PDB file of C-alpha atoms in Angstrom:
ATOM      1  CA  MET P   1       5.137 -13.757  -4.295  1.00 45.00           C
ATOM      2  CA  TYR P   2       6.061 -11.529  -1.386  1.00 50.00           C
ATOM      3  CA  LEU P   3       5.156  -8.165   0.122  1.00 57.00           C
ATOM      4  CA  ASN P   4       7.266  -5.549  -1.639  1.00 74.00           C
ATOM      5  CA  PHE P   5       7.483  -2.345   0.408  1.00 83.00           C
ATOM      6  CA  VAL P   6       7.584  -0.061  -2.661  1.00 84.00           C
ATOM      7  CA  ALA P   7       4.519  -1.718  -4.200  1.00 85.00           C
ATOM      8  CA  PHE P   8       2.785  -1.489  -0.822  1.00 91.00           C
ATOM      9  CA  LEU P   9       3.468   2.243  -0.388  1.00 90.00           C
ATOM     10  CA  VAL P  10       2.477   3.104  -3.965  1.00 89.00           C
ATOM     11  CA  ALA P  11      -0.730   1.087  -3.586  1.00 91.00           C
ATOM     12  CA  VAL P  12      -1.600   2.768  -0.271  1.00 93.00           C
ATOM     13  CA  GLY P  13      -1.024   6.254  -1.678  1.00 89.00           C
ATOM     14  CA  ALA P  14      -2.907   5.611  -4.911  1.00 87.00           C
ATOM     15  CA  VAL P  15      -6.002   4.183  -3.223  1.00 89.00           C
ATOM     16  CA  VAL P  16      -6.131   6.873  -0.525  1.00 88.00           C
ATOM     17  CA  LEU P  17      -6.124   9.468  -3.313  1.00 83.00           C
ATOM     18  CA  ALA P  18      -8.684   7.535  -5.365  1.00 81.00           C
ATOM     19  CA  GLU P  19     -11.030   7.067  -2.404  1.00 83.00           C
ATOM     20  CA  MET P  20     -11.171  10.736  -1.361  1.00 79.00           C
ATOM     21  CA  GLY P  21     -14.667  11.903  -2.221  1.00 72.00           C
ATOM     22  CA  ASP P  22     -15.354   8.594  -3.962  1.00 76.00           C
ATOM     23  CA  LYS P  23     -18.740   6.864  -3.840  1.00 78.00           C
ATOM     24  CA  THR P  24     -17.534   4.189  -1.436  1.00 82.00           C
ATOM     25  CA  GLN P  25     -16.132   6.753   0.995  1.00 82.00           C
ATOM     26  CA  LEU P  26     -19.483   8.543   0.948  1.00 81.00           C
ATOM     27  CA  LEU P  27     -21.137   5.169   1.491  1.00 84.00           C
ATOM     28  CA  ALA P  28     -18.954   4.547   4.561  1.00 85.00           C
ATOM     29  CA  MET P  29     -19.941   7.932   5.953  1.00 84.00           C
ATOM     30  CA  ALA P  30     -23.633   7.207   5.350  1.00 83.00           C
ATOM     31  CA  PHE P  31     -23.443   3.795   7.032  1.00 86.00           C
ATOM     32  CA  ALA P  32     -21.609   5.344   9.996  1.00 85.00           C
ATOM     33  CA  THR P  33     -24.765   7.342  10.762  1.00 81.00           C
ATOM     34  CA  LYS P  34     -26.645   4.026  11.153  1.00 82.00           C
ATOM     35  CA  TYR P  35     -24.105   1.582  12.585  1.00 86.00           C
ATOM     36  CA  LYS P  36     -21.092   1.673  14.865  1.00 87.00           C
ATOM     37  CA  ALA P  37     -17.938   2.854  13.094  1.00 86.00           C
ATOM     38  CA  SER P  38     -16.098  -0.338  14.074  1.00 89.00           C
ATOM     39  CA  LYS P  39     -18.733  -2.486  12.358  1.00 91.00           C
ATOM     40  CA  VAL P  40     -18.648  -0.286   9.257  1.00 91.00           C
ATOM     41  CA  MET P  41     -14.853  -0.577   9.054  1.00 93.00           C
ATOM     42  CA  MET P  42     -15.040  -4.360   9.456  1.00 94.00           C
ATOM     43  CA  GLY P  43     -17.496  -4.531   6.574  1.00 93.00           C
ATOM     44  CA  VAL P  44     -15.260  -2.272   4.474  1.00 93.00           C
ATOM     45  CA  PHE P  45     -12.271  -4.494   5.241  1.00 95.00           C
ATOM     46  CA  ILE P  46     -13.989  -7.747   4.263  1.00 95.00           C
ATOM     47  CA  ALA P  47     -15.465  -6.303   1.066  1.00 93.00           C
ATOM     48  CA  THR P  48     -12.162  -4.706   0.062  1.00 94.00           C
ATOM     49  CA  VAL P  49     -10.132  -7.884   0.541  1.00 94.00           C
ATOM     50  CA  PHE P  50     -12.434  -9.904  -1.718  1.00 94.00           C
ATOM     51  CA  ASN P  51     -12.961  -7.150  -4.289  1.00 93.00           C
ATOM     52  CA  HIS P  52      -9.326  -6.123  -4.593  1.00 94.00           C
ATOM     53  CA  ALA P  53      -8.132  -9.736  -4.587  1.00 94.00           C
ATOM     54  CA  LEU P  54     -10.277 -10.176  -7.695  1.00 93.00           C
ATOM     55  CA  ALA P  55      -8.803  -6.985  -9.181  1.00 92.00           C
ATOM     56  CA  VAL P  56      -5.222  -8.105  -8.469  1.00 92.00           C
ATOM     57  CA  ALA P  57      -5.950 -11.490 -10.059  1.00 92.00           C
ATOM     58  CA  VAL P  58      -7.268  -9.767 -13.189  1.00 90.00           C
ATOM     59  CA  GLY P  59      -4.249  -7.466 -13.334  1.00 87.00           C
ATOM     60  CA  ASN P  60      -1.818 -10.359 -12.958  1.00 86.00           C
ATOM     61  CA  TYR P  61      -3.636 -12.383 -15.604  1.00 86.00           C
ATOM     62  CA  ILE P  62      -3.359  -9.508 -18.080  1.00 83.00           C
ATOM     63  CA  THR P  63       0.414  -9.337 -17.622  1.00 79.00           C
ATOM     64  CA  ARG P  64       0.770 -12.969 -18.778  1.00 79.00           C
ATOM     65  CA  PHE P  65       0.462 -11.795 -22.381  1.00 73.00           C
ATOM     66  CA  ASP P  66       4.138 -11.035 -23.030  1.00 64.00           C
ATOM     67  CA  GLY P  67       3.615  -9.504 -26.451  1.00 64.00           C
ATOM     68  CA  ALA P  68       1.222  -6.943 -25.037  1.00 66.00           C
ATOM     69  CA  GLN P  69       3.442  -5.679 -22.210  1.00 66.00           C
ATOM     70  CA  ILE P  70       4.110  -2.299 -23.832  1.00 73.00           C
ATOM     71  CA  TRP P  71       0.418  -1.739 -24.463  1.00 75.00           C
ATOM     72  CA  ILE P  72      -0.493  -2.857 -20.949  1.00 72.00           C
ATOM     73  CA  GLN P  73       2.017  -0.518 -19.307  1.00 73.00           C
ATOM     74  CA  GLY P  74       0.985   2.349 -21.571  1.00 80.00           C
ATOM     75  CA  ILE P  75      -2.718   1.909 -20.858  1.00 79.00           C
ATOM     76  CA  ALA P  76      -2.022   1.506 -17.127  1.00 74.00           C
ATOM     77  CA  SER P  77      -0.104   4.810 -17.106  1.00 77.00           C
ATOM     78  CA  LEU P  78      -2.753   6.680 -19.091  1.00 83.00           C
ATOM     79  CA  SER P  79      -5.450   5.241 -16.830  1.00 79.00           C
ATOM     80  CA  PHE P  80      -4.056   7.255 -13.923  1.00 77.00           C
ATOM     81  CA  ILE P  81      -4.726  10.454 -15.878  1.00 85.00           C
ATOM     82  CA  PHE P  82      -8.249   9.151 -16.474  1.00 83.00           C
ATOM     83  CA  PHE P  83      -8.624   8.453 -12.743  1.00 75.00           C
ATOM     84  CA  GLY P  84      -7.583  12.047 -12.073  1.00 78.00           C
ATOM     85  CA  LEU P  85     -10.335  13.330 -14.369  1.00 83.00           C
ATOM     86  CA  TRP P  86     -12.784  10.915 -12.739  1.00 76.00           C
ATOM     87  CA  THR P  87     -11.820  12.339  -9.343  1.00 74.00           C
ATOM     88  CA  ILE P  88     -12.598  15.872 -10.526  1.00 78.00           C
ATOM     89  CA  ARG P  89     -15.999  14.724 -11.774  1.00 74.00           C
ATOM     90  CA  GLY P  90     -16.765  13.108  -8.425  1.00 65.00           C
ATOM     91  CA  ASP P  91     -19.285  10.466  -7.439  1.00 60.00           C
ATOM     92  CA  LYS P  92     -22.722  10.439  -5.863  1.00 62.00           C
ATOM     93  CA  LEU P  93     -24.600   7.787  -3.947  1.00 58.00           C
ATOM     94  CA  ASN P  94     -27.486   6.125  -5.754  1.00 59.00           C
ATOM     95  CA  GLY P  95     -29.402   4.958  -2.713  1.00 58.00           C
ATOM     96  CA  GLU P  96     -27.073   2.074  -1.818  1.00 56.00           C
ATOM     97  CA  GLU P  97     -27.090   3.137   1.826  1.00 52.00           C
ATOM     98  CA  ASN P  98     -30.893   3.036   2.041  1.00 58.00           C
ATOM     99  CA  ARG P  99     -31.533  -0.437   0.680  1.00 58.00           C
ATOM    100  CA  ALA P 100     -33.425  -2.619   3.105  1.00 53.00           C
ATOM    101  CA  THR P 101     -31.643  -5.731   4.337  1.00 60.00           C
ATOM    102  CA  LYS P 102     -32.340  -8.560   6.758  1.00 66.00           C
ATOM    103  CA  PHE P 103     -28.650  -9.006   7.579  1.00 69.00           C
ATOM    104  CA  GLY P 104     -26.636  -7.472  10.420  1.00 82.00           C
ATOM    105  CA  PRO P 105     -24.504  -4.325  10.096  1.00 85.00           C
ATOM    106  CA  ILE P 106     -21.249  -6.033   9.062  1.00 89.00           C
ATOM    107  CA  ILE P 107     -22.796  -8.230   6.361  1.00 90.00           C
ATOM    108  CA  THR P 108     -24.940  -5.328   5.134  1.00 89.00           C
ATOM    109  CA  VAL P 109     -21.900  -3.050   4.747  1.00 89.00           C
ATOM    110  CA  THR P 110     -19.836  -5.856   3.203  1.00 92.00           C
ATOM    111  CA  ILE P 111     -22.423  -6.623   0.519  1.00 90.00           C
ATOM    112  CA  ALA P 112     -23.112  -2.958  -0.258  1.00 87.00           C
ATOM    113  CA  PHE P 113     -19.393  -2.137  -0.485  1.00 88.00           C
ATOM    114  CA  PHE P 114     -18.536  -5.130  -2.635  1.00 90.00           C
ATOM    115  CA  ILE P 115     -21.263  -4.232  -5.138  1.00 86.00           C
ATOM    116  CA  ALA P 116     -20.468  -0.498  -5.086  1.00 84.00           C
ATOM    117  CA  GLU P 117     -16.762  -1.210  -5.623  1.00 86.00           C
ATOM    118  CA  MET P 118     -17.328  -3.280  -8.772  1.00 86.00           C
ATOM    119  CA  GLY P 119     -16.060  -1.191 -11.682  1.00 79.00           C
ATOM    120  CA  ASP P 120     -15.313   1.710  -9.333  1.00 81.00           C
ATOM    121  CA  LYS P 121     -12.234   3.907  -9.558  1.00 82.00           C
ATOM    122  CA  THR P 122     -10.382   2.182  -6.718  1.00 87.00           C
ATOM    123  CA  GLN P 123     -10.962  -1.283  -8.182  1.00 88.00           C
ATOM    124  CA  LEU P 124      -9.723  -0.178 -11.612  1.00 86.00           C
ATOM    125  CA  ALA P 125      -6.742   1.528  -9.963  1.00 87.00           C
ATOM    126  CA  THR P 126      -5.957  -1.770  -8.213  1.00 90.00           C
ATOM    127  CA  ILE P 127      -5.968  -3.569 -11.571  1.00 90.00           C
ATOM    128  CA  ALA P 128      -3.625  -0.919 -12.988  1.00 87.00           C
ATOM    129  CA  LEU P 129      -1.291  -1.259  -9.979  1.00 89.00           C
ATOM    130  CA  ALA P 130      -1.269  -5.053 -10.361  1.00 89.00           C
ATOM    131  CA  THR P 131      -0.078  -4.646 -13.962  1.00 86.00           C
ATOM    132  CA  LYS P 132       2.668  -2.277 -12.808  1.00 83.00           C
ATOM    133  CA  PHE P 133       3.849  -4.636 -10.064  1.00 86.00           C
ATOM    134  CA  PRO P 134       3.120  -8.089 -11.537  1.00 83.00           C
ATOM    135  CA  ASP P 135       5.569  -9.823  -9.171  1.00 84.00           C
ATOM    136  CA  ASN P 136       4.200  -8.193  -6.034  1.00 88.00           C
ATOM    137  CA  ALA P 137       0.527  -9.139  -5.907  1.00 89.00           C
ATOM    138  CA  ILE P 138       0.530  -9.415  -2.110  1.00 90.00           C
ATOM    139  CA  GLY P 139       2.086  -5.985  -1.708  1.00 90.00           C
ATOM    140  CA  VAL P 140      -0.535  -4.473  -4.014  1.00 92.00           C
ATOM    141  CA  LEU P 141      -3.438  -6.233  -2.262  1.00 93.00           C
ATOM    142  CA  VAL P 142      -2.272  -5.338   1.245  1.00 93.00           C
ATOM    143  CA  GLY P 143      -1.513  -1.776   0.139  1.00 93.00           C
ATOM    144  CA  THR P 144      -4.833  -1.143  -1.595  1.00 94.00           C
ATOM    145  CA  THR P 145      -6.761  -2.646   1.325  1.00 94.00           C
ATOM    146  CA  THR P 146      -4.825  -0.497   3.792  1.00 95.00           C
ATOM    147  CA  GLY P 147      -5.389   2.580   1.644  1.00 93.00           C
ATOM    148  CA  MET P 148      -9.129   1.918   1.517  1.00 93.00           C
ATOM    149  CA  LEU P 149      -9.333   1.557   5.316  1.00 94.00           C
ATOM    150  CA  ILE P 150      -7.322   4.742   5.866  1.00 94.00           C
ATOM    151  CA  ALA P 151      -9.435   6.815   3.468  1.00 90.00           C
ATOM    152  CA  ASP P 152     -12.761   5.541   4.784  1.00 90.00           C
ATOM    153  CA  ALA P 153     -11.635   5.998   8.391  1.00 91.00           C
ATOM    154  CA  ILE P 154     -10.763   9.615   7.551  1.00 86.00           C
ATOM    155  CA  GLY P 155     -14.182  10.061   5.998  1.00 81.00           C
ATOM    156  CA  ILE P 156     -15.969   8.592   9.011  1.00 84.00           C
ATOM    157  CA  ILE P 157     -13.950  10.378  11.706  1.00 83.00           C
ATOM    158  CA  ILE P 158     -13.793  13.813  10.119  1.00 75.00           C
ATOM    159  CA  GLY P 159     -16.955  13.753   8.072  1.00 68.00           C
ATOM    160  CA  VAL P 160     -19.343  12.167  10.571  1.00 68.00           C
ATOM    161  CA  VAL P 161     -17.954  11.963  14.109  1.00 66.00           C
ATOM    162  CA  LEU P 162     -16.354  15.401  14.180  1.00 64.00           C
ATOM    163  CA  CYS P 163     -18.677  16.732  11.487  1.00 58.00           C
ATOM    164  CA  LYS P 164     -16.114  19.240  10.285  1.00 56.00           C
ATOM    165  CA  LYS P 165     -16.559  21.044   7.013  1.00 56.00           C
ATOM    166  CA  ILE P 166     -14.184  19.614   4.461  1.00 57.00           C
ATOM    167  CA  PRO P 167     -13.509  21.665   1.293  1.00 63.00           C
ATOM    168  CA  GLU P 168     -14.402  18.853  -1.086  1.00 64.00           C
ATOM    169  CA  ARG P 169     -13.298  20.749  -4.181  1.00 70.00           C
ATOM    170  CA  THR P 170      -9.814  21.237  -2.769  1.00 69.00           C
ATOM    171  CA  VAL P 171      -9.530  17.570  -1.786  1.00 66.00           C
ATOM    172  CA  LYS P 172     -10.667  16.437  -5.218  1.00 72.00           C
ATOM    173  CA  LEU P 173      -8.308  18.776  -7.077  1.00 78.00           C
ATOM    174  CA  VAL P 174      -5.274  17.749  -5.005  1.00 74.00           C
ATOM    175  CA  SER P 175      -6.086  14.044  -5.435  1.00 71.00           C
ATOM    176  CA  ALA P 176      -6.719  14.494  -9.146  1.00 79.00           C
ATOM    177  CA  GLY P 177      -3.455  16.385  -9.581  1.00 82.00           C
ATOM    178  CA  ALA P 178      -1.486  13.617  -7.862  1.00 76.00           C
ATOM    179  CA  PHE P 179      -3.116  10.976 -10.054  1.00 74.00           C
ATOM    180  CA  MET P 180      -2.323  12.933 -13.210  1.00 86.00           C
ATOM    181  CA  LEU P 181       1.287  13.374 -12.114  1.00 84.00           C
ATOM    182  CA  PHE P 182       1.606   9.585 -11.709  1.00 78.00           C
ATOM    183  CA  GLY P 183       0.084   9.182 -15.152  1.00 82.00           C
ATOM    184  CA  PHE P 184       2.485  11.604 -16.831  1.00 90.00           C
ATOM    185  CA  ILE P 185       5.500  10.030 -15.129  1.00 84.00           C
ATOM    186  CA  GLY P 186       4.378   6.551 -16.161  1.00 81.00           C
ATOM    187  CA  THR P 187       3.737   7.648 -19.743  1.00 86.00           C
ATOM    188  CA  TYR P 188       7.184   9.236 -19.944  1.00 87.00           C
ATOM    189  CA  GLN P 189       8.793   6.034 -18.640  1.00 81.00           C
ATOM    190  CA  VAL P 190       6.973   3.888 -21.202  1.00 82.00           C
ATOM    191  CA  ALA P 191       7.949   6.260 -24.021  1.00 86.00           C
ATOM    192  CA  THR P 192      11.635   6.340 -23.040  1.00 87.00           C
ATOM    193  CA  GLN P 193      12.339   2.884 -21.614  1.00 80.00           C
ATOM    194  CA  GLN P 194      10.032   0.590 -23.572  1.00 76.00           C
ATOM    195  CA  LEU P 195       9.177   2.379 -26.785  1.00 80.00           C
ATOM    196  CA  GLN P 196      12.582   4.141 -26.843  1.00 84.00           C
ATOM    197  CA  LEU P 197      11.217   7.104 -28.769  1.00 86.00           C
ATOM    198  CA  GLY P 198      13.288  10.125 -29.697  1.00 89.00           C
ATOM    199  CA  ILE P 199      13.319  13.110 -27.372  1.00 90.00           C
ATOM    200  CA  THR P 200      11.456  15.333 -29.876  1.00 91.00           C
ATOM    201  CA  THR P 201       8.672  12.784 -30.278  1.00 91.00           C
ATOM    202  CA  ILE P 202       8.403  12.339 -26.523  1.00 89.00           C
ATOM    203  CA  ILE P 203       8.142  16.091 -25.959  1.00 92.00           C
ATOM    204  CA  LEU P 204       5.403  16.401 -28.577  1.00 93.00           C
ATOM    205  CA  ILE P 205       3.471  13.491 -27.069  1.00 91.00           C
ATOM    206  CA  MET P 206       3.733  14.902 -23.554  1.00 92.00           C
ATOM    207  CA  ILE P 207       2.664  18.382 -24.700  1.00 93.00           C
ATOM    208  CA  ALA P 208      -0.327  16.964 -26.573  1.00 93.00           C
ATOM    209  CA  LEU P 209      -1.293  14.864 -23.553  1.00 92.00           C
ATOM    210  CA  LEU P 210      -0.934  17.899 -21.272  1.00 92.00           C
ATOM    211  CA  ILE P 211      -3.184  20.019 -23.515  1.00 93.00           C
ATOM    212  CA  ILE P 212      -5.862  17.314 -23.690  1.00 93.00           C
ATOM    213  CA  THR P 213      -5.744  16.732 -19.922  1.00 92.00           C
ATOM    214  CA  ALA P 214      -5.850  20.455 -19.132  1.00 91.00           C
ATOM    215  CA  GLY P 215      -8.796  20.973 -21.481  1.00 91.00           C
ATOM    216  CA  ALA P 216     -10.745  18.052 -20.013  1.00 90.00           C
ATOM    217  CA  SER P 217      -9.956  19.217 -16.462  1.00 89.00           C
ATOM    218  CA  TYR P 218     -11.130  22.757 -17.229  1.00 88.00           C
ATOM    219  CA  TYR P 219     -14.387  21.457 -18.696  1.00 87.00           C
ATOM    220  CA  LEU P 220     -15.101  19.192 -15.709  1.00 86.00           C
ATOM    221  CA  ILE P 221     -14.236  21.856 -13.126  1.00 84.00           C
ATOM    222  CA  LYS P 222     -16.390  24.425 -14.918  1.00 84.00           C
ATOM    223  CA  LYS P 223     -19.296  21.984 -15.157  1.00 81.00           C
ATOM    224  CA  GLU P 224     -18.998  21.042 -11.480  1.00 74.00           C
ATOM    225  CA  TRP P 225     -18.984  24.680 -10.404  1.00 76.00           C
ATOM    226  CA  GLU P 226     -21.982  25.457 -12.586  1.00 74.00           C
ATOM    227  CA  GLU P 227     -23.911  22.539 -11.100  1.00 70.00           C
ATOM    228  CA  ALA P 228     -23.017  23.736  -7.618  1.00 65.00           C
ATOM    229  CA  GLY P 229     -24.505  27.117  -8.488  1.00 62.00           C
ATOM    230  CA  LYS P 230     -21.207  28.888  -7.838  1.00 52.00           C
ATOM    231  CA  GLU P 231     -21.932  28.924  -4.116  1.00 50.00           C
ATOM    232  CA  ASP P 232     -19.736  31.115  -1.939  1.00 45.00           C
ATOM    233  CA  ASP P 233     -19.310  28.442   0.731  1.00 44.00           C
ATOM    234  CA  PRO P 234     -17.124  25.471  -0.213  1.00 41.00           C
ATOM    235  CA  SER P 235     -19.002  22.221  -0.697  1.00 42.00           C
ATOM    236  CA  CYS P 236     -18.559  19.804   2.166  1.00 46.00           C
ATOM    237  CA  LEU P 237     -18.370  16.098   2.637  1.00 46.00           C
ATOM    238  CA  CYS P 238     -20.455  16.555   5.778  1.00 49.00           C
ATOM    239  CA  LYS P 239     -22.987  19.151   6.886  1.00 45.00           C
ATOM    240  CA  LYS P 240     -24.555  19.193  10.308  1.00 41.00           C
ATOM    241  CA  ASP P 241     -28.019  19.823   8.925  1.00 40.00           C
ATOM    242  CA  GLU P 242     -27.753  16.856   6.560  1.00 44.00           C
ATOM    243  CA  ILE P 243     -26.237  14.126   8.737  1.00 41.00           C
ATOM    244  CA  GLU P 244     -27.528  13.181  12.152  1.00 42.00           C
ATOM    245  CA  VAL P 245     -25.515  10.708  14.141  1.00 40.00           C
ATOM    246  CA  LYS P 246     -27.867   8.401  15.974  1.00 43.00           C
ATOM    247  CA  GLU P 247     -27.183   8.197  19.691  1.00 40.00           C
ATOM    248  CA  ASP P 248     -28.506   4.666  19.964  1.00 42.00           C
ATOM    249  CA  GLN P 249     -26.595   2.859  17.240  1.00 47.00           C
ATOM    250  CA  HIS P 250     -27.357  -0.738  16.339  1.00 46.00           C
ATOM    251  CA  ASN P 251     -25.260  -3.352  18.102  1.00 47.00           C
TER     252      ASN P 251
END
């Protein structure tokens, strides 16, 4: 196995998109208010390597079933549309950042991130990428790890250090749209190259998929706006009155 540049770039892009507004990015921002950013990023790195290595191993194992290749590729492509809908829905922290621990900052962040990442969107996306690039496990692992570090660094720097207001809805919609585009392209490739369906059948499938995706997206966006109370100000990943950066951070 070797590091394939295409697999690496796709993995980086996919995970950066998946991580925007994701629970683990919010967790990184929360930890950055308690610990030094460098220690938080080290914890994120360690947790991501172990978690995504497990995801890549699972993805590669799945591809060993030769008779199921068409199904695997089809599900992997459709999963990107699902990830797009998941991105629109968004995530919230469930108190992971407040759990008491006797360990130091790096181990605390590592454990919290590893647990939070289990079954999360970025881990599932890594499994899907591993099935798409079965011969490039290293490229996928390095790419997804790099993407996670980039996204969480963006969250920490912009969301906490600079404390700028980020239009979360816009970020989520752009990320979701990119995911869905990947999903539609992948579905089209499976239908034409592997299933070799007729053009009429492919068009009908794509139209049906578009209608279902658009309907689900509309429902989720409407629900999210209703829950936000249709506020005039865009929701933010960071608000000055909600996050206080401690001057004396733990060493």
